[in-house]
C-alpha positions as semicolon CSV with decimal commas, in nm:
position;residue;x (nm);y (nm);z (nm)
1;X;7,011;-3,176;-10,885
2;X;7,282;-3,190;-10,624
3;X;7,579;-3,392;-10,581
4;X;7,409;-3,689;-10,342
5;X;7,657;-3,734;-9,983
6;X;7,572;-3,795;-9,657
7;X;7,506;-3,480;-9,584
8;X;7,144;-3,494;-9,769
9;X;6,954;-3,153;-9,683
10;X;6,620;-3,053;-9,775
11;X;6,431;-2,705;-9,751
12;X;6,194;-2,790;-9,477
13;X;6,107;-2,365;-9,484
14;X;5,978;-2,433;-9,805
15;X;5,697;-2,663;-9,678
16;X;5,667;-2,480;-9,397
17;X;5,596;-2,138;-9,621
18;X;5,347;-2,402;-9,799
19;X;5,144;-2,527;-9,514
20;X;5,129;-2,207;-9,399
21;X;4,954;-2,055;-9,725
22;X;4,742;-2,292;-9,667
23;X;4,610;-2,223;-9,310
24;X;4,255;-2,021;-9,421
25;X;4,198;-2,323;-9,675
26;X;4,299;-2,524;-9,333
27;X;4,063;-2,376;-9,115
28;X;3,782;-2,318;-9,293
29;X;3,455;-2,067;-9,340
30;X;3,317;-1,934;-9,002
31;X;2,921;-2,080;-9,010
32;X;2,670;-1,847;-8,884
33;X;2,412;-1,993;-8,704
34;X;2,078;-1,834;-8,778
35;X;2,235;-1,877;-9,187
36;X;2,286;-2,248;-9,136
37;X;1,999;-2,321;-8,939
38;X;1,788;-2,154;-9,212
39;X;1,968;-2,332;-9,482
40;X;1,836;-2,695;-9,306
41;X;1,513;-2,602;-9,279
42;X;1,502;-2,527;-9,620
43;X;1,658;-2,894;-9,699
44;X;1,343;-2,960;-9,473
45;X;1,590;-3,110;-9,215
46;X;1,386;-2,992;-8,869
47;X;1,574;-2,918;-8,554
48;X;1,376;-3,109;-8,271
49;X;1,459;-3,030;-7,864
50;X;1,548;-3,287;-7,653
51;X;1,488;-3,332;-7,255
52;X;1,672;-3,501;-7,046
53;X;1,369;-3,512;-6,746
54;X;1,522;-3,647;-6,386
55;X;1,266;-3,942;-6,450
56;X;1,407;-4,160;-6,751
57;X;1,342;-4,489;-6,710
58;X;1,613;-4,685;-6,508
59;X;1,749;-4,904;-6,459
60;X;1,857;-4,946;-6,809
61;X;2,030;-5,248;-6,967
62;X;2,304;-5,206;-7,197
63;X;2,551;-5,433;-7,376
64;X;2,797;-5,348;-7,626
65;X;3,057;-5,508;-7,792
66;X;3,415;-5,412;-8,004
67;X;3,698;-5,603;-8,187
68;X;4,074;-5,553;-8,195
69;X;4,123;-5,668;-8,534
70;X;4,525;-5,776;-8,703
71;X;4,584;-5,897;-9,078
72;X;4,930;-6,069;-9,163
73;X;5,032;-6,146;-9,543
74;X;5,224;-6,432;-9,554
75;X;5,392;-6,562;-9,889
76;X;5,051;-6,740;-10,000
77;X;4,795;-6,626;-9,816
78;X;4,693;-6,357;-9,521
79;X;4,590;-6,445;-9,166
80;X;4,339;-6,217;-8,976
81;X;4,296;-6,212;-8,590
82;X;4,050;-6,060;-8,383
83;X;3,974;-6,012;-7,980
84;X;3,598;-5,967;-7,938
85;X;3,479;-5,796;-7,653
86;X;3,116;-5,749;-7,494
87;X;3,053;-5,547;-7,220
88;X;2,724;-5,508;-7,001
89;X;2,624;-5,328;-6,758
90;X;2,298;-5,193;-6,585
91;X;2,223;-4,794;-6,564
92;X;2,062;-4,629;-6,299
93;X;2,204;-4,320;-6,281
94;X;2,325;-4,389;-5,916
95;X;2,672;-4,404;-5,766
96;X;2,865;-4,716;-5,831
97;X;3,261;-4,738;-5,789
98;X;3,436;-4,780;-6,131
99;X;3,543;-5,148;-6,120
100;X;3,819;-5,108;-6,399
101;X;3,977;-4,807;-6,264
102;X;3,947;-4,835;-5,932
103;X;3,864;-4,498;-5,817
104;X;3,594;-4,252;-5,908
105;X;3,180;-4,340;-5,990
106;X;2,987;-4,422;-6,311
107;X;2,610;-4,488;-6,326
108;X;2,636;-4,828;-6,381
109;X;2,649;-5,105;-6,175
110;X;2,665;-5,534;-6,288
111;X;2,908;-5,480;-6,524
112;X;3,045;-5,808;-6,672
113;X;3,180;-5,848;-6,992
114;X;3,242;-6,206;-7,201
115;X;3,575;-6,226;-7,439
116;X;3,643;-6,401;-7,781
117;X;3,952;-6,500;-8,001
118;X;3,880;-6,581;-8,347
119;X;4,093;-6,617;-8,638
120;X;4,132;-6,718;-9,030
121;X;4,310;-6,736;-9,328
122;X;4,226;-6,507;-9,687
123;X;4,357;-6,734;-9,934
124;X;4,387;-6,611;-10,247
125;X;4,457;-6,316;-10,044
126;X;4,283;-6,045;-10,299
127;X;4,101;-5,777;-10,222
128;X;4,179;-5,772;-9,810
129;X;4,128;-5,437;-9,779
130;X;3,768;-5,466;-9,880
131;X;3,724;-5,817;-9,730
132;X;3,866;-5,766;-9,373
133;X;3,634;-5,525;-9,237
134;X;3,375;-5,717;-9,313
135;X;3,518;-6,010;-9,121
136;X;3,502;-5,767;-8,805
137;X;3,178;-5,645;-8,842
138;X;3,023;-6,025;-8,863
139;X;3,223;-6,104;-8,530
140;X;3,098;-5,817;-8,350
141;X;2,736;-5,831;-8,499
142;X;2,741;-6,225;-8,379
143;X;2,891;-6,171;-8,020
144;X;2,604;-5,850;-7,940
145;X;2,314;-6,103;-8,082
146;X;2,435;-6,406;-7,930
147;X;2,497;-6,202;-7,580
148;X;2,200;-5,971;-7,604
149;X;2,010;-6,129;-7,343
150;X;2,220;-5,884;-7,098
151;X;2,081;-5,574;-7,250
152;X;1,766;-5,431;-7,336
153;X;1,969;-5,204;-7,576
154;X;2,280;-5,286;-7,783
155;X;2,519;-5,042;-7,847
156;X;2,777;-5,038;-8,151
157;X;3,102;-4,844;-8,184
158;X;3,057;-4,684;-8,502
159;X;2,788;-4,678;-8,804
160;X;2,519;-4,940;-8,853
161;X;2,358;-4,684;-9,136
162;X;2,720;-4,710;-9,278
163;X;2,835;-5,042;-9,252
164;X;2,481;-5,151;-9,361
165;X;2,594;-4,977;-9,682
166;X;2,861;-5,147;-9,707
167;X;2,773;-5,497;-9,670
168;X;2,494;-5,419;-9,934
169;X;2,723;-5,324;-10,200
170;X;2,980;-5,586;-10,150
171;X;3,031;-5,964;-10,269
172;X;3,158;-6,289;-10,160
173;X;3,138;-6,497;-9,888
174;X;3,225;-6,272;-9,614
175;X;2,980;-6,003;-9,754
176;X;2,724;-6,302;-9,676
177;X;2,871;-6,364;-9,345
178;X;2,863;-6,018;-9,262
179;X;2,504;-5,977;-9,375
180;X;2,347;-6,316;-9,201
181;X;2,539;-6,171;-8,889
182;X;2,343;-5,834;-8,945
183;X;2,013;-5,996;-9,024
184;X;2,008;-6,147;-8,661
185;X;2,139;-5,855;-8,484
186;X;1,877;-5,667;-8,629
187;X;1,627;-5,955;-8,510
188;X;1,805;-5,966;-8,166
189;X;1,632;-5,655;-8,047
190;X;1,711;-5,238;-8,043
191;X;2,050;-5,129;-8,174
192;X;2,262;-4,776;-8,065
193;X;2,539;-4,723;-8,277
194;X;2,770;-4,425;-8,134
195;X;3,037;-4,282;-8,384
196;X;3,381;-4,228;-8,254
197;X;3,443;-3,964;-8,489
198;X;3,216;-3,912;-8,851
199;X;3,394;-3,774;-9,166
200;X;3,019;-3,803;-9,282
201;X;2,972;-3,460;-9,537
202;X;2,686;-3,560;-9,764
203;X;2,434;-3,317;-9,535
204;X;2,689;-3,011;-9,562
205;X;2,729;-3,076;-9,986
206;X;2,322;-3,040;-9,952
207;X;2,299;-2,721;-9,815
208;X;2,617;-2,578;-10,016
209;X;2,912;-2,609;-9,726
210;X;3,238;-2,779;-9,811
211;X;3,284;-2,947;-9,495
212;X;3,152;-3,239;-9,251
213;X;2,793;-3,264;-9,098
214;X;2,924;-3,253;-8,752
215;X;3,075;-2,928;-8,819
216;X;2,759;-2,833;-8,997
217;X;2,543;-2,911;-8,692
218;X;2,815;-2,789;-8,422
219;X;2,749;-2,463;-8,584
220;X;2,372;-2,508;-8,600
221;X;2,238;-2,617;-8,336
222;X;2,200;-2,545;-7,959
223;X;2,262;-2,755;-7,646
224;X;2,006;-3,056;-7,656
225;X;1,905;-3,004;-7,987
226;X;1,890;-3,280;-8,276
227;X;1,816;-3,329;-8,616
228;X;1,723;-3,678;-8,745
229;X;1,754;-3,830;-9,083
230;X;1,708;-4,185;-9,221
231;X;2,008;-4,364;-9,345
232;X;1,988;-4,711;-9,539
233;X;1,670;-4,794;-9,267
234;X;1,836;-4,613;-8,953
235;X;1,770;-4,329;-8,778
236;X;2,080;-4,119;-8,763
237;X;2,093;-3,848;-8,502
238;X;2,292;-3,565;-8,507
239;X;2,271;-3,424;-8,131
240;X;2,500;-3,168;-7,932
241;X;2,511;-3,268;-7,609
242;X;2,531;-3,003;-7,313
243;X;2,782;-2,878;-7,115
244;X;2,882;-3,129;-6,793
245;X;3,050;-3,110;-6,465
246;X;3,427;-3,304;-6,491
247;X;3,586;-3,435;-6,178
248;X;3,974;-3,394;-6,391
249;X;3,957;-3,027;-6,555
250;X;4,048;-2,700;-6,349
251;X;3,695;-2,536;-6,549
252;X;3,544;-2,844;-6,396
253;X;3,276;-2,831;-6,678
254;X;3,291;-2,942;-7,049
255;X;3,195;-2,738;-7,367
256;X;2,915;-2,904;-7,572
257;X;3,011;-3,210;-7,799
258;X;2,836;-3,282;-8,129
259;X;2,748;-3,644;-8,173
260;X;2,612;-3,895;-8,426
261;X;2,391;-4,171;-8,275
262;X;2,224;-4,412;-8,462
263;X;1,923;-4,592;-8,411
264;X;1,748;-4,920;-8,565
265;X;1,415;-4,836;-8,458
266;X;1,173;-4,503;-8,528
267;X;1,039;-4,513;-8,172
268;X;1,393;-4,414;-7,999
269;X;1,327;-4,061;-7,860
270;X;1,328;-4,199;-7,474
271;X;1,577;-4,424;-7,530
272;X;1,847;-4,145;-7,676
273;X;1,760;-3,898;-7,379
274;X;1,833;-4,194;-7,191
275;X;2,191;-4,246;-7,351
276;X;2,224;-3,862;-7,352
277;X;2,144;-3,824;-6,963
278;X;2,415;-4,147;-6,860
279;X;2,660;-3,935;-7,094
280;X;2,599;-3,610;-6,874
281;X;2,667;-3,829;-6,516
282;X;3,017;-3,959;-6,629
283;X;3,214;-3,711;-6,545
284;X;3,555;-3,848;-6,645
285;X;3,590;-3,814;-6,952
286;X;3,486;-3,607;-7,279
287;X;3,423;-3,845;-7,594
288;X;3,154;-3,921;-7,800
289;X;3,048;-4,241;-7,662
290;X;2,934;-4,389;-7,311
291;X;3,113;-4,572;-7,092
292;X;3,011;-4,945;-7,146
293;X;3,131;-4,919;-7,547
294;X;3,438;-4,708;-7,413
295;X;3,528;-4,993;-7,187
296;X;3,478;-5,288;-7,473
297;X;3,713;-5,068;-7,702
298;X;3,970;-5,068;-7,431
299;X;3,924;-5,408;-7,340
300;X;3,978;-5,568;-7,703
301;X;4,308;-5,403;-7,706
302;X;4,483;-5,497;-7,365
303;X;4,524;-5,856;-7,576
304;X;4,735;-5,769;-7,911
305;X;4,638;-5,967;-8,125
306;X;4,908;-5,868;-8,423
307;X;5,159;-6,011;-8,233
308;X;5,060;-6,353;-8,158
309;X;5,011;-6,348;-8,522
310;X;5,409;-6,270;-8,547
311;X;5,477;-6,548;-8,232
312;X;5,255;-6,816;-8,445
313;X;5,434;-6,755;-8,733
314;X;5,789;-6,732;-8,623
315;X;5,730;-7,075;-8,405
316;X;5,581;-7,261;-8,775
317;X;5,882;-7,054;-8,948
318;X;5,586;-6,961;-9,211
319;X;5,723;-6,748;-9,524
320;X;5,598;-6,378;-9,519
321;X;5,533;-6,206;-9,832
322;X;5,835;-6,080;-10,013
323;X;5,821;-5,689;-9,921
324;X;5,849;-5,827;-9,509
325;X;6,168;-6,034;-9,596
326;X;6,412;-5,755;-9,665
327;X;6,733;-5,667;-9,468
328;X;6,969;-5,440;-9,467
């Protein structure tokens, strides 16, 4: 112990030293490919090839939708908020001047998109952490089945295999909401589900690797190839998609980007070398999902929804919960 002034120092070398020892842990076992590729056959997880033919069927309707989402605990209870967001837009493959940006193409053209506030109160307000998400997957699974006349295929932002899960083993009333919301999405027609990221690592555990499946299959497999396994009804795909030309880069070309697509339906081979050829024609940026569910997530967030919470609740002078009343 040391004598405790305003001159408090600690040994940031020390942590550094630490994090440092830790940088092979960090970075993990090189994967070789013929090794892992052997290693998923064996799981009997086949490696299928995927074309991407100058033929696929346009023009293609899509609509996809996201949510902002806010919580605020308040002395007796917790207020959520959420800005809803569809977007739709037809694909052709064509040349059609980016409407939101203003400069550069996309192969999309009739892009609209409908908005929706919505808002509650959790009261007791137990368990939010478990409850809230479910809230925002009802409100998005309602807005893409009450909007899906615009789109022949609906497109989530993240995992339907995994929030199917979810909603299975939960409770309570907005585990039912969630789950009638899900029932008529399902209903409403097919369903994409593109993953932002996936910490997803039961695939890698299978065939003895202490790391993700997207690593696993980045290591794996070659441009345009897949592998396909059924999760909780859906068809989950794990794809690396090829290199593309980039109108922003001095290389002017990408490297190849492992992605996990989800499907609702068994017969979705033209429809994912569908998604997989738009993906190659939008040349502006690299990320794991196509432009229309891009453009939803960035749309639900140009409204923050958090603070007209705070307005709301400074203009009814509403108590917050104890921790948010401190001052110093």
């Amino acid at each position: 112990m040391k004598p405790l002034t305003f001159a408090f120092q600690a040994d940031a070398e020390y942590l550094k030293r630490r994090i440092d020892a830790l940088a092979p842990q960090i970075k993990g076992p090189s994967l070789d490919r013929e090794r892992t590729r052997e290693l998923l056959s064996d799981a009997g997880l086949n490696v299928h090839a995927l074309s991407l033919p100058p033929d696929v069927s346009f023009p293609l309707g899509l609509l996809a939708a996201d949510a902002a989402f806010a919580v605020q605990a308040f002395r007796h209870s917790v207020v959520w908020a959420s800005s809803s967001v569809a977007v739709s837009a037809r694909a052709d493959g064509g040349l059609h001047v980016d409407a939101l940006v203003g400069r550069g193409n996309t192969p999309y053209f009739d892009v609209e998109y409908a908005h929706r506030f919505d808002a509650g109160v959790l009261c007791p307000p137990n368990q939010v952490e478990s409850r809230t998400p479910l809230i925002r997957i009802a409100g998005e699974y309602r807005l893409l089945a009450e909007e899906g006349g615009k789109g022949d295929l609906r497109l989530v932002d993240g995992s339907i295999a995994g929030n199917r899960k979810a909603i299975k083993n939960a409770v309570g009333k907005e585990a039912e909401e969630a789950s009638d919301a899900q029932k008529k999405l399902f209903k409403s027609g097919k369903i994409a589900a593109m993953c932002e990221d996936s910490h997803a690592s039961d695939i890698a555990q299978k065939i003895g690797y202490e790391t993700s499946n997207i690593t696993v299959f980045s290591a794996a497999l070659n441009p345009l190839e897949y592998v396909v396994v059924e999760e909780e009804g859906v068809f989950v795909v794990y794809l690396i998609l090829p290199q593309k030309r980039l109108s922003y880069t001095v290389e002017r070309v990408s490297a190849p980007l492992a992605v996990r697509w989800e499907f609702s339906y068994g017969d979705y081979e033209k429809d994912l070398s569908a998604l997989a050829r738009l993906w190659t024609l939008e040349d502006d940026i690299i990320h794991p999902q196509i432009y229309p569910l891009r453009v939803a997530d960035y749309l639900t967030r140009r409204i923050k929804v958090g603070s007209i919470i705070k307005e709301t609740a400074r203009e009814h002078n509403l108590d917050l919960q104890y921790r948010d009343v401190r001052t110093t």
